[in-house]
Short mmCIF file of C-alpha atoms in Angstrom, two decimals:
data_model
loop_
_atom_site.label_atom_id
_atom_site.label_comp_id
_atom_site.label_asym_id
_atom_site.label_seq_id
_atom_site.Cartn_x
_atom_site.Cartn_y
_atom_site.Cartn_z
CA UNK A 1 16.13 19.59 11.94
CA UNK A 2 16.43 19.60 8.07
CA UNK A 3 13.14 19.53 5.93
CA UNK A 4 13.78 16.08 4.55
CA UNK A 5 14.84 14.63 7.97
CA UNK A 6 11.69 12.28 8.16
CA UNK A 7 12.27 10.53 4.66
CA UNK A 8 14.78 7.86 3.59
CA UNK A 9 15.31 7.88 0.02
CA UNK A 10 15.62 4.51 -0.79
CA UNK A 11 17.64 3.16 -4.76
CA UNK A 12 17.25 -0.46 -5.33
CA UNK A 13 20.33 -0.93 -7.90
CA UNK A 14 22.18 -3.51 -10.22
CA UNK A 15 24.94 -2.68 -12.27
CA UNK A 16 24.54 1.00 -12.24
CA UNK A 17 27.47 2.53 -12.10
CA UNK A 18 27.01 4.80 -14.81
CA UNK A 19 24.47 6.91 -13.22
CA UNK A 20 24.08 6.03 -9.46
CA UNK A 21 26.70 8.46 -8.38
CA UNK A 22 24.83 11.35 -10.39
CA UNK A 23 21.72 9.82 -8.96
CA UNK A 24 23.30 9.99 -5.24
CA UNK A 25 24.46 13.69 -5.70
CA UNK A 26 21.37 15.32 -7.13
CA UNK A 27 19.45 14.33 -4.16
CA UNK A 28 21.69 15.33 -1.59
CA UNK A 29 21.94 18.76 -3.22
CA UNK A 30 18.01 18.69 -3.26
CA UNK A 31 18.52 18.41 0.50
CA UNK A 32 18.48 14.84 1.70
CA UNK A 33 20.51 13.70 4.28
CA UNK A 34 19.22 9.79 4.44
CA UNK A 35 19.74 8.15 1.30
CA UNK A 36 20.05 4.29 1.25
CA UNK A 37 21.11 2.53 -1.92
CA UNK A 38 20.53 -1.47 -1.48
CA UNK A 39 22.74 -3.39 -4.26
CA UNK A 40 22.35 -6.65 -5.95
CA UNK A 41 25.39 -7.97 -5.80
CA UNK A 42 26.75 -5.45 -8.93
CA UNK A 43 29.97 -6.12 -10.26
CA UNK A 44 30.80 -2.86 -12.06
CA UNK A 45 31.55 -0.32 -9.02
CA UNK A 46 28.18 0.37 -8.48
CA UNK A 47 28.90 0.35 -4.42
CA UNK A 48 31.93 1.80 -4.20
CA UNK A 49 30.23 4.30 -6.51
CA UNK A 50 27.35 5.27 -4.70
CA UNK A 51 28.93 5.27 -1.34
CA UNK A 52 31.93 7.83 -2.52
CA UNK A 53 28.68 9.94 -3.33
CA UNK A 54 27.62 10.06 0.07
CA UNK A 55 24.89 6.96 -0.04
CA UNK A 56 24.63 4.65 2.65
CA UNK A 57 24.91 1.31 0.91
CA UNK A 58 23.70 -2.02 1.80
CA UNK A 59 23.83 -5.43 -0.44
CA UNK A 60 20.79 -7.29 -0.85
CA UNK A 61 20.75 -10.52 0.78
CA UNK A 62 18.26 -12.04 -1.90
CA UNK A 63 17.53 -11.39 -5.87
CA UNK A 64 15.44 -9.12 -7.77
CA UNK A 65 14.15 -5.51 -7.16
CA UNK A 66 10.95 -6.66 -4.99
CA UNK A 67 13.17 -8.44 -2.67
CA UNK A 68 15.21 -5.36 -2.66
CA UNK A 69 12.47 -2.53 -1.63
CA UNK A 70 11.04 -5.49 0.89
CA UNK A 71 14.50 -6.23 2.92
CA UNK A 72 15.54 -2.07 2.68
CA UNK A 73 12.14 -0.92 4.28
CA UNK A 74 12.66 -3.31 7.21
CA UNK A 75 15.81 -1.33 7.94
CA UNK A 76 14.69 2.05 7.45
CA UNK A 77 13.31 3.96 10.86
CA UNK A 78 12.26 7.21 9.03
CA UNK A 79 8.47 7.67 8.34
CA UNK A 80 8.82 8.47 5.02
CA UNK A 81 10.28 6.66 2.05
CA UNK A 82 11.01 7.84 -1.64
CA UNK A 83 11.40 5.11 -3.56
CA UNK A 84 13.18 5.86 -6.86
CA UNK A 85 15.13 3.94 -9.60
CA UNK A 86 18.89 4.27 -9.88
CA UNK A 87 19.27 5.07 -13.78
CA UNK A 88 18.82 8.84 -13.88
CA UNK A 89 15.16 8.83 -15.53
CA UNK A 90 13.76 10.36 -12.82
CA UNK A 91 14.38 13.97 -11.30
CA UNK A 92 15.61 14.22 -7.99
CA UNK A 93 14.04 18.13 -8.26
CA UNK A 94 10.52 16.42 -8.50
CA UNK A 95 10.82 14.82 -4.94
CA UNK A 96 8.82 18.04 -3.24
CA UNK A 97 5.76 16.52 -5.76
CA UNK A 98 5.76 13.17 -4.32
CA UNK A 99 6.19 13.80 -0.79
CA UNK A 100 3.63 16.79 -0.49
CA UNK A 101 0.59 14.85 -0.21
CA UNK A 102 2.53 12.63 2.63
CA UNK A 103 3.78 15.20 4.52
CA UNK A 104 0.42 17.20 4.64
CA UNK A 105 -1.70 14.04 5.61
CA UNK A 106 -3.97 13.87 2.10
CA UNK A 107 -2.03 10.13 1.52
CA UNK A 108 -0.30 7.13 2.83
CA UNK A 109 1.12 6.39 -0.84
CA UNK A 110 1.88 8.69 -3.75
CA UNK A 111 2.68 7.18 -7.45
CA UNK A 112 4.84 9.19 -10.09
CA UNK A 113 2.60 9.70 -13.64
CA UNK A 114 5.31 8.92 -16.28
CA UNK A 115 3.22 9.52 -18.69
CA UNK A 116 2.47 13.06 -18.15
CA UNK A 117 5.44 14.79 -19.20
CA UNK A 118 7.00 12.05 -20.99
CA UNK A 119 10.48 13.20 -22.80
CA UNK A 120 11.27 11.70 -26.32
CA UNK A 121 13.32 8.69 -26.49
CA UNK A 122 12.23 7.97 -22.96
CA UNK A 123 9.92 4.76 -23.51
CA UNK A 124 10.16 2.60 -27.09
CA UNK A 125 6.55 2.24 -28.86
CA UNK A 126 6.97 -0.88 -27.75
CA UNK A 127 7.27 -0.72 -23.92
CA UNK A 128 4.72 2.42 -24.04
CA UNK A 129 2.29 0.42 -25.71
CA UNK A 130 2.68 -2.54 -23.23
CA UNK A 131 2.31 -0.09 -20.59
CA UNK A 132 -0.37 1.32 -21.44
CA UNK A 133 -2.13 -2.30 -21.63
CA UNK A 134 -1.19 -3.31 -18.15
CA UNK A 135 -2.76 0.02 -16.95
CA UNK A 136 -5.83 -0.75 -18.65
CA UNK A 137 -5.92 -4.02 -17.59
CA UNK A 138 -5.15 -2.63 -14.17
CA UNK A 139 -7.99 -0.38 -14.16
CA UNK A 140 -10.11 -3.16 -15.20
CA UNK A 141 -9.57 -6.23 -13.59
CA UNK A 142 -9.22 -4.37 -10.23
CA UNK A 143 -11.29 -1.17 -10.43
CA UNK A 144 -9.46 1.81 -9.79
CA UNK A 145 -7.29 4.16 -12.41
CA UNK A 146 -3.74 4.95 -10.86
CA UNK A 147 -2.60 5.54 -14.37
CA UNK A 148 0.98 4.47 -14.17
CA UNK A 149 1.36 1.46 -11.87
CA UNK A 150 4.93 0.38 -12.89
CA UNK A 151 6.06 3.71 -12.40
CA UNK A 152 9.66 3.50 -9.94
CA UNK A 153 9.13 6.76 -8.86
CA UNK A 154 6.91 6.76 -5.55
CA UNK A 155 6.56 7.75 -1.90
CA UNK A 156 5.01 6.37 1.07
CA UNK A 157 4.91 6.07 4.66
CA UNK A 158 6.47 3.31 6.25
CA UNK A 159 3.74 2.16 8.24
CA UNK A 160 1.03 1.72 5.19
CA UNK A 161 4.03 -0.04 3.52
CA UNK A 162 3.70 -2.48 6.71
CA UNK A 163 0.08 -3.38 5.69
CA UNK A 164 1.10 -4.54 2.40
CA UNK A 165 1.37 -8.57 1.55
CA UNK A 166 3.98 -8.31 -0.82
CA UNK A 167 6.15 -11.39 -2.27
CA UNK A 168 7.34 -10.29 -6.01
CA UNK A 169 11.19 -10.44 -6.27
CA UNK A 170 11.54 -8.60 -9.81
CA UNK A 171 9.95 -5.68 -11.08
CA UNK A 172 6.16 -6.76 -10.22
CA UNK A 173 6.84 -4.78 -7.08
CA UNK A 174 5.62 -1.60 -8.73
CA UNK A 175 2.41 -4.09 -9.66
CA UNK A 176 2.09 -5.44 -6.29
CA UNK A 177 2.10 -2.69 -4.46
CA UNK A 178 -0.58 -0.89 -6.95
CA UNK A 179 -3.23 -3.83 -6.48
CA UNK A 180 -2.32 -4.34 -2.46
CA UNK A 181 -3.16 -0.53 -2.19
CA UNK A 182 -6.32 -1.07 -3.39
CA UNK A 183 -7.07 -4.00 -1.62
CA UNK A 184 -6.25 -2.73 2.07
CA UNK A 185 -7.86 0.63 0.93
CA UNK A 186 -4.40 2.75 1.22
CA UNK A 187 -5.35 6.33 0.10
CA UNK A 188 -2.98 6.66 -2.86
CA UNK A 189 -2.88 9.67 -5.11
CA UNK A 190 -1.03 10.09 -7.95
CA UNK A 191 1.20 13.39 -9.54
CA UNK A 192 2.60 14.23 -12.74
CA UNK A 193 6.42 13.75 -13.20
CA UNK A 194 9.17 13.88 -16.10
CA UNK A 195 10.51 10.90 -17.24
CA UNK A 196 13.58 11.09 -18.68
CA UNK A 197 15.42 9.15 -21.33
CA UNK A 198 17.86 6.71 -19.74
CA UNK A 199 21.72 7.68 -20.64
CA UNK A 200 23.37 5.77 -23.69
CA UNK A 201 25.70 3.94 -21.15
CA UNK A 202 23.16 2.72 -19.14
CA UNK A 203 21.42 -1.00 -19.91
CA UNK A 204 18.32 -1.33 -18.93
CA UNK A 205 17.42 -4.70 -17.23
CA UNK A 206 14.27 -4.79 -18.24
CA UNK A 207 12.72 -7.62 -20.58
CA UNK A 208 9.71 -6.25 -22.09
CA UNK A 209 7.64 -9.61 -23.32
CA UNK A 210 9.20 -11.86 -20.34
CA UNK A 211 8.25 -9.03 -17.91
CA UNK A 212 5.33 -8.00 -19.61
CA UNK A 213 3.47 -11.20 -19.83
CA UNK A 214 4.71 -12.17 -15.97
CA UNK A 215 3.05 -9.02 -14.64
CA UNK A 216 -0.06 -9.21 -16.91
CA UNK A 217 -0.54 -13.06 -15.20
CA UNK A 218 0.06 -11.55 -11.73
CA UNK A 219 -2.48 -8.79 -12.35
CA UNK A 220 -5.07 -11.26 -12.87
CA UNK A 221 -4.08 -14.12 -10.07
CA UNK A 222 -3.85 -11.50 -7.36
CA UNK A 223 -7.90 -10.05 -8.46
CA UNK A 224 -8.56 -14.05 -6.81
CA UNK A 225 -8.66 -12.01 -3.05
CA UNK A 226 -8.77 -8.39 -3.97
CA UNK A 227 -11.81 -9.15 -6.91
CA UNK A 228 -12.83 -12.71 -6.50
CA UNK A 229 -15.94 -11.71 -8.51
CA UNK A 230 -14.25 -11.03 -11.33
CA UNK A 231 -11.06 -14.32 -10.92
CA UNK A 232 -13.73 -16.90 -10.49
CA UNK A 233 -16.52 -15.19 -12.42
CA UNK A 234 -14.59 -15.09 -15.40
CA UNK A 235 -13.09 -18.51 -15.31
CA UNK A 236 -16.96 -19.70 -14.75
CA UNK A 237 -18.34 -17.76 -17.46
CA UNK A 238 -15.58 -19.20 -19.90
CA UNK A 239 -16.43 -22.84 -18.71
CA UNK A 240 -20.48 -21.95 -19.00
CA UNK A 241 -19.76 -21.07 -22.41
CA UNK A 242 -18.14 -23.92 -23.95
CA UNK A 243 -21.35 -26.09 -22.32
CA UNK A 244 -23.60 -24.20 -24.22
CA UNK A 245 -21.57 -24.04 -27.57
CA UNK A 246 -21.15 -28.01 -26.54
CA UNK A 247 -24.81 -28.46 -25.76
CA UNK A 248 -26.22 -26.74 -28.70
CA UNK A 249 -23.81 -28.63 -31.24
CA UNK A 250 -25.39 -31.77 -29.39
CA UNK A 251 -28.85 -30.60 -30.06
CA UNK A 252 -28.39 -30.03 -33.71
CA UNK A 253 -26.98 -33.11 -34.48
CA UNK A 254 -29.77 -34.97 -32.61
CA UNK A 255 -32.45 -32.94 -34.20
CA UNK A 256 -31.57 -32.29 -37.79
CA UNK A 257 -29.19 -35.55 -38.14
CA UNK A 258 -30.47 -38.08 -35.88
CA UNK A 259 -27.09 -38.76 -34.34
CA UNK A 260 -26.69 -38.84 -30.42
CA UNK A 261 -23.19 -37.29 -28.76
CA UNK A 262 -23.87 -39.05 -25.51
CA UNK A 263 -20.36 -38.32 -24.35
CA UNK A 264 -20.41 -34.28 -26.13
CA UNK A 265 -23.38 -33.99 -24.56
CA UNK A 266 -22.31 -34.83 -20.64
CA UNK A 267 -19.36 -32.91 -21.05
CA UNK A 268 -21.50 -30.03 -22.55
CA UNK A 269 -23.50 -30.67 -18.61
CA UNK A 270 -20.57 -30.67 -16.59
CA UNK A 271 -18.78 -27.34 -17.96
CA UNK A 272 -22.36 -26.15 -17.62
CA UNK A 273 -22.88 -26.72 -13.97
CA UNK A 274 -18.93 -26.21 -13.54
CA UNK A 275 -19.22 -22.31 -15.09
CA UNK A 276 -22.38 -22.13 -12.81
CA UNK A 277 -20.86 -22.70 -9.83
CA UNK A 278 -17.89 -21.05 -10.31
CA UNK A 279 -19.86 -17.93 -10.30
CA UNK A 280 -21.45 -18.63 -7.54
CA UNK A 281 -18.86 -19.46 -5.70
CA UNK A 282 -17.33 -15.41 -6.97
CA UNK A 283 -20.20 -13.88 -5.21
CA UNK A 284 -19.79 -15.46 -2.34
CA UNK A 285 -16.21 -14.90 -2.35
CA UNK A 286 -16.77 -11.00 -3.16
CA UNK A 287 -19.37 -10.94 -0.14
CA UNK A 288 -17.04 -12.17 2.32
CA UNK A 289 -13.99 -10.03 0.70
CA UNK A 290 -16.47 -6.89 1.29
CA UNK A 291 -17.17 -7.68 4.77
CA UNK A 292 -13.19 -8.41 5.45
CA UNK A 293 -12.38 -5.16 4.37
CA UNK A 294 -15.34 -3.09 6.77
CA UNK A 295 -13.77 -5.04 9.21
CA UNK A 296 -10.38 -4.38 8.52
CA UNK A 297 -10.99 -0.71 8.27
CA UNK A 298 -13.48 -0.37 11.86
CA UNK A 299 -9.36 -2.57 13.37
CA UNK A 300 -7.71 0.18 11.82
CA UNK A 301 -9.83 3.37 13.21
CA UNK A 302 -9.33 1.29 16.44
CA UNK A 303 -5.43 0.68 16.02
CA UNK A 304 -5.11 4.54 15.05
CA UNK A 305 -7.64 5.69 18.02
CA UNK A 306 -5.17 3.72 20.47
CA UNK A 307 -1.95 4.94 19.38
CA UNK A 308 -3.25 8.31 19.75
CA UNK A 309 -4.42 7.96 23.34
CA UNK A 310 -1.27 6.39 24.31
CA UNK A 311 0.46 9.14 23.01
CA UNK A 312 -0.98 12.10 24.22
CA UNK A 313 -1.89 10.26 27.66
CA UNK A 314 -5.26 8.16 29.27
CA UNK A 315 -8.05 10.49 29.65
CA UNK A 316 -8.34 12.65 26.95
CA UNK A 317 -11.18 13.43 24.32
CA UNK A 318 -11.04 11.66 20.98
CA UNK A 319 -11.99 13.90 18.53
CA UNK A 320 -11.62 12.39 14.83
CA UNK A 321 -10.19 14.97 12.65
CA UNK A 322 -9.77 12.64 8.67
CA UNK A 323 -7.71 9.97 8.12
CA UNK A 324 -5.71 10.03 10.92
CA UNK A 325 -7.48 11.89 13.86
CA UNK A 326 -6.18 13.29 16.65
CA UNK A 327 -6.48 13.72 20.45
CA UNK A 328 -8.24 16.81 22.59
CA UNK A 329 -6.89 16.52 26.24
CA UNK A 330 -10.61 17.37 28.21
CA UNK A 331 -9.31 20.09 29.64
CA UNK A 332 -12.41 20.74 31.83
CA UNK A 333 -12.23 16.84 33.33
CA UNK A 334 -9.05 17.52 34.95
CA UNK A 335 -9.90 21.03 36.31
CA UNK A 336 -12.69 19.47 37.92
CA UNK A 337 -10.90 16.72 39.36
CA UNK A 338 -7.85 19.19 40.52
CA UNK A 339 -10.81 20.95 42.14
CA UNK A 340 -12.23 17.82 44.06
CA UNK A 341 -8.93 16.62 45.10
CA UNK A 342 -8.20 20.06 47.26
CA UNK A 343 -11.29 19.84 49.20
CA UNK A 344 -10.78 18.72 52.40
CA UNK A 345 -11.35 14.98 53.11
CA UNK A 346 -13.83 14.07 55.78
CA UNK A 347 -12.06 12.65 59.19
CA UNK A 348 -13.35 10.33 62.21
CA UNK A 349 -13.30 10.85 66.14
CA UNK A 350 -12.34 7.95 68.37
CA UNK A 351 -15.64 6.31 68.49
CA UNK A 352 -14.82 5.94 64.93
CA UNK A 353 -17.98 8.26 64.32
CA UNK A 354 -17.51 10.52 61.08
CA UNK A 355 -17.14 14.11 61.96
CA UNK A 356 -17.55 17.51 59.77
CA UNK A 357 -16.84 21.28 59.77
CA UNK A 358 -13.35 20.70 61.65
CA UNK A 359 -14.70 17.79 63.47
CA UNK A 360 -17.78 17.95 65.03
CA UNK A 361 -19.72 15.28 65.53
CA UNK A 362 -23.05 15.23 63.93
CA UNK A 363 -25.20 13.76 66.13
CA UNK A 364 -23.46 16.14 69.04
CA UNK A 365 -25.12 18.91 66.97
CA UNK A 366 -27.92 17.58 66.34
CA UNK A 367 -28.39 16.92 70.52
CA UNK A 368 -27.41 20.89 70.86
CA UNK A 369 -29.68 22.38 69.23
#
């Protein structure tokens, strides 16, 4: 059994064709036997490419990379999946980085860090600036620092993939599956990788404002169940605003000019009241978000706690041992009960009297002595 027997490496493409057979080659010399590109219907060789390469290839029965990484996982039986883009930015050498913390238990998801050994020419100022936003915007709108969420270069186990709601088609999967780690508590750590500059043949797909503005939107709509707080909180605190800005310009009128807003001033009321409860409403959102998620976690312990007994056998010793735990047969339980079952078991007479020490009746002794 090879090292890499447990992972699928997994190469959404589209119109690749002038890296993907590069791509394909590097990782099989890096030892990987499993490699599964899924194709969007590309019309420059890009199967016939990768499968001369030695890929297993499958065409995408929908549109757009998330639909892609979705429909592949569902096929894929190995535990393990490296997920990794199909234009040669990323180094197949690196793999060992990503799949570490899997294989040693310390995560269920690992995320590449473009960022720290970034090669020149690799990003425009553009798209490193816009990154850069989305990260921040990332860290605060739903709390945690992963420092490059739209990297393509990640690994994770199948099963924590399972637990995921995703639904982006395009390249919001990268997005997607940050914030949904985050909100079903996946343990996700993150390690430094190169990113190289994409070859001069190769177009990128990417549309930096289009795609940059869509995933900025989602980053905010999906904080409505993983940070309800801070969706409805700020929407209320916006509205409250503008009724006191409305309410005050009301008040100065009537004051220092004599001159009633009747109409100002009941908006002014109702974005008041509206921002108010809005807020409210946030908490109470956040509370029952909080108490979701204990509850979600206690299922989980459960789930994991199951599996285990089921697959080391009924009867043994739980003993938790981190994330995943593990299973101590009691040992001492089933000497004990080997022991019990060789004693001898007690017999009748014909009266149907009960009879010990090779069947003598008890009350006979008891009359004999």
């Amino acid at each position: 059994m090879g090292e890499y027997d447990v992972v699928c490496v997994l190469i959404p493409t589209y119109n690749e064709a002038a890296t993907i057979g590069d791509v394909v080659e590097r990782f099989r010399a890096a030892g990987f036997e499993r490699i599964l590109v899924i194709d969007g219907g590309s019309t420059d060789g890009t199967q016939e490419i990768a499968r001369d390469a030695g890929a297993e290839v499958a065409l995408q029965s929908g549109s757009g990379k998330g639909q892609a990484v979705r429909e592949a996982v569902g096929t894929i039986d190995e535990p393990y999946v490296l997920l990794v883009d199909g234009d040669s930015t990323y180094r197949p050498e690196e793999a060992d980085r990503l799949l570490a913390p899997l294989l040693a238990g310390e995560a269920e998801h690992v995320i590449g860090d473009r960022f720290a050994d970034m090669r020149p020419g690799a990003m425009t100022r553009l798209n490193k600036a816009g990154n850069r936003v989305i990260n921040r915007a990332f860290r605060f709108i739903h709390g945690r620092d992963l420092q490059d969420i739209l990297s393509g270069y990640r690994a994770f186990t199948r099963r924590s993939f399972e637990r995921l709601a995703l639904s982006a088609d395009g390249f919001g999967i990268e997005t997607e599956m940050s914030v949904e780690c985050v909100k079903h508590d996946v343990e996700t750590a993150v390690v430094p990788i190169t990113y190289e500059p994409r070859p001069e043949e190769s177009e990128t797909n990417l549309r930096p404002f289009r795609d940059g503005g869509n995933i900025i939107v989602r980053l905010y709509q999906m904080a409505r169940t993983n940070n309800p707080i801070f969706y409805f909180g700020s929407i209320g605190v916006g509205s409250a605003i503008i009724g006191v800005l409305l309410a005050t310009f009301v008040a100065y009128r009537w004051f220092f000019r004599d001159i009633s807003h009747e109409v100002i001033a009941l908006a002014s009321g109702v974005a008041l009241l509206f921002g108010i409860q809005l807020i409210m409403f946030g908490v109470l959102s956040d509370l029952i978000v909080t108490a979701n998620r204990r509850q979600g976690r206690r299922i989980d312990s459960i789930d994991e706690r199951l599996e285990a007994i089921q697959t080391t056998g009924v009867g043994g010793t739980i003993t938790p041992r981190g994330r995943d735990g593990a299973v101590e047969q009691g040992g001492d339980a089933r000497e004990t009960q080997s022991a019990n079952s060789g004693d001898e078991e007690p017999t009748v007479d014909e009266t149907g009297k009960p009879t010990v020490d090779g069947g003598t009746d008890s009350s006979e002794s008891d009359g004999a002595s």
